């Protein structure tokens, strides 16, 4: 009987407990939920500006720009300062000079054949020397060679002019039989470019060359991306045998030698798509080492670099400068903190006394 009474009393007290007395338990659980780690926010991927929404290249190959033309006999249009100078030197100096000399020699030969044939000149002259003629045919070629040498040496020096410090470095590595690339100044981006095959040469579902990609034997599955109006430092080497990185529209042809680094520089003046190929006999598939360079604006190039996980040199320099400034500011803050007098127990009685006087008043 006593046990039943105890049970009834305990039940009555439980039902009589106010709801507010039970809230602390619920509230105590709330901090646990609030302290849960926040969900990770996914960083949006930076889009490649050279590709469309379908992942295909935006820049299409333009006939006659950066590629050979059928039945053409002239040089490709040049898009670098050195290339324009070389084009001018070829068209304005060398070609007219060669034409004039060839026509002059042809006329001279025809005149000698007609004037000094047996019927017209039965008794040949026995003159052995003609001083004025010998002076002329010695002096005139020397003057011609000097006139050619001045722009020729200037052009040669321009082709091997060292790149400035703010140049973008492109390292081209020749392999049997494809090209691989590195961007040492942009976080070490690495690319591998192979020739795109024709539709009849690939299996179903595999990528093949289209006219938008470029001409046959010149289109690649990966394009080299470079900015316009910015100095480019080209460094070449090779893994196996001697190759040669050549893009005619840039007036560039630089050998890639195993164990050696060759260097030149250039500036691309116009955006577009430009093609080249290996120009050094390097084995059985030498003819299948094309080069495709897509020139874009500096802003697009910076975005492309970031889309590949790289960085721009100016951003790295700015981050380093900010870190250096922060490191320099840290000791100063520590010194100022040390210079401030620390609160001690000796000041407490004075403060308490002042407080007492104020209260008494």
CSV table of N, CA and C in Angstrom, one decimal, residues 170-182 234-245 254-263 278-283 286 289:
chain,number,residue,atom,x,y,z
A,170,UNK,N,56.9,31.4,-72.8
A,170,UNK,CA,56.3,30.1,-73.3
A,170,UNK,C,57.5,29.2,-73.6
A,171,UNK,N,57.4,28.0,-73.0
A,171,UNK,CA,58.4,27.0,-73.2
A,171,UNK,C,57.9,25.9,-74.1
A,172,UNK,N,58.4,25.7,-75.3
A,172,UNK,CA,58.0,24.7,-76.3
A,172,UNK,C,59.0,23.6,-76.3
A,173,UNK,N,58.4,22.4,-76.1
A,173,UNK,CA,59.3,21.2,-75.9
A,173,UNK,C,58.9,20.2,-77.1
A,174,UNK,N,59.9,19.9,-77.9
A,174,UNK,CA,59.6,19.0,-79.0
A,174,UNK,C,59.8,17.5,-78.6
A,175,UNK,N,58.8,16.7,-79.0
A,175,UNK,CA,58.8,15.3,-78.8
A,175,UNK,C,58.5,14.5,-80.1
A,176,UNK,N,58.9,13.3,-80.1
A,176,UNK,CA,58.5,12.5,-81.3
A,176,UNK,C,57.1,11.9,-81.1
A,177,UNK,N,56.0,12.4,-81.7
A,177,UNK,CA,56.1,13.5,-82.6
A,177,UNK,C,54.9,14.4,-82.3
A,178,UNK,N,55.1,15.2,-81.3
A,178,UNK,CA,54.1,16.2,-80.9
A,178,UNK,C,54.8,17.3,-80.1
A,179,UNK,N,54.1,18.3,-79.8
A,179,UNK,CA,54.7,19.4,-79.0
A,179,UNK,C,54.0,19.5,-77.6
A,180,UNK,N,54.8,19.8,-76.6
A,180,UNK,CA,54.2,20.1,-75.3
A,180,UNK,C,54.7,21.4,-74.9
A,181,UNK,N,53.9,22.1,-74.0
A,181,UNK,CA,54.2,23.5,-73.6
A,181,UNK,C,54.1,23.7,-72.1
A,182,UNK,N,54.9,24.7,-71.7
A,182,UNK,CA,54.8,25.1,-70.3
A,182,UNK,C,54.8,26.6,-70.2
A,234,UNK,N,60.0,33.2,-76.0
A,234,UNK,CA,59.9,31.8,-76.5
A,234,UNK,C,61.2,31.1,-76.1
A,235,UNK,N,61.1,30.0,-75.4
A,235,UNK,CA,62.2,29.1,-75.0
A,235,UNK,C,61.9,27.7,-75.6
A,236,UNK,N,62.8,27.2,-76.3
A,236,UNK,CA,62.6,25.9,-77.0
A,236,UNK,C,63.7,24.9,-76.5
A,237,UNK,N,63.3,23.6,-76.4
A,237,UNK,CA,64.2,22.5,-76.1
A,237,UNK,C,63.5,21.2,-76.6
A,238,UNK,N,64.1,20.1,-76.5
A,238,UNK,CA,63.5,18.9,-77.0
A,238,UNK,C,63.9,17.7,-76.0
A,239,UNK,N,63.1,16.6,-76.2
A,239,UNK,CA,63.2,15.5,-75.3
A,239,UNK,C,64.1,14.4,-76.0
A,240,UNK,N,64.1,14.4,-77.3
A,240,UNK,CA,64.7,13.2,-78.0
A,240,UNK,C,65.7,13.6,-79.1
A,241,UNK,N,65.2,14.2,-80.2
A,241,UNK,CA,66.0,14.7,-81.3
A,241,UNK,C,65.8,16.1,-81.5
A,242,UNK,N,66.5,16.7,-82.5
A,242,UNK,CA,66.4,18.1,-82.8
A,242,UNK,C,65.0,18.4,-83.5
A,243,UNK,N,64.3,19.3,-83.0
A,243,UNK,CA,63.0,19.8,-83.7
A,243,UNK,C,63.2,21.3,-84.0
A,244,UNK,N,62.2,21.9,-84.5
A,244,UNK,CA,62.2,23.3,-84.8
A,244,UNK,C,60.8,23.9,-84.7
A,245,UNK,N,60.6,24.9,-83.8
A,245,UNK,CA,59.3,25.5,-83.6
A,245,UNK,C,59.2,26.7,-84.6
A,254,UNK,N,62.8,28.6,-84.6
A,254,UNK,CA,63.8,28.4,-83.5
A,254,UNK,C,64.0,26.9,-83.3
A,255,UNK,N,65.2,26.5,-83.4
A,255,UNK,CA,65.5,25.0,-83.2
A,255,UNK,C,65.3,24.6,-81.7
A,256,UNK,N,64.8,23.4,-81.5
A,256,UNK,CA,64.6,22.8,-80.2
A,256,UNK,C,65.6,21.7,-80.1
A,257,UNK,N,66.6,21.9,-79.3
A,257,UNK,CA,67.8,20.9,-79.2
A,257,UNK,C,67.8,20.3,-77.8
A,258,UNK,N,67.9,18.9,-77.8
A,258,UNK,CA,67.9,18.2,-76.5
A,258,UNK,C,69.0,18.7,-75.6
A,259,UNK,N,68.7,19.0,-74.4
A,259,UNK,CA,69.8,19.4,-73.4
A,259,UNK,C,70.2,20.9,-73.6
A,260,UNK,N,69.5,21.6,-74.4
A,260,UNK,CA,69.9,23.0,-74.6
A,260,UNK,C,68.6,23.9,-74.6
A,261,UNK,N,68.7,25.1,-74.2
A,261,UNK,CA,67.6,26.1,-74.2
A,261,UNK,C,67.9,27.2,-75.2
A,262,UNK,N,67.1,27.3,-76.3
A,262,UNK,CA,67.2,28.4,-77.2
A,262,UNK,C,66.1,29.4,-76.9
A,263,UNK,N,66.4,30.7,-77.1
A,263,UNK,CA,65.5,31.7,-76.7
A,263,UNK,C,65.4,32.8,-77.8
A,278,UNK,N,56.7,21.8,-87.2
A,278,UNK,CA,58.1,21.5,-87.0
A,278,UNK,C,58.8,21.6,-88.3
A,279,UNK,N,60.0,22.3,-88.3
A,279,UNK,CA,60.7,22.6,-89.5
A,279,UNK,C,62.1,22.0,-89.5
A,280,UNK,N,62.3,21.0,-88.7
A,280,UNK,CA,63.5,20.2,-88.7
A,280,UNK,C,63.2,18.8,-88.8
A,281,UNK,N,63.8,18.1,-89.8
A,281,UNK,CA,63.6,16.7,-90.0
A,281,UNK,C,63.9,15.9,-88.8
A,282,UNK,N,62.8,15.3,-88.2
A,282,UNK,CA,63.0,14.7,-86.8
A,282,UNK,C,62.5,13.3,-86.8
A,283,UNK,N,62.3,12.6,-87.9
A,283,UNK,CA,61.9,11.2,-87.9
A,283,UNK,C,60.7,10.9,-88.8
A,286,UNK,N,57.6,13.4,-88.9
A,286,UNK,CA,58.0,14.8,-88.8
A,286,UNK,C,56.9,15.7,-89.4
A,289,UNK,N,53.6,17.2,-86.9
A,289,UNK,CA,53.9,18.0,-85.6
A,289,UNK,C,53.4,19.5,-85.8
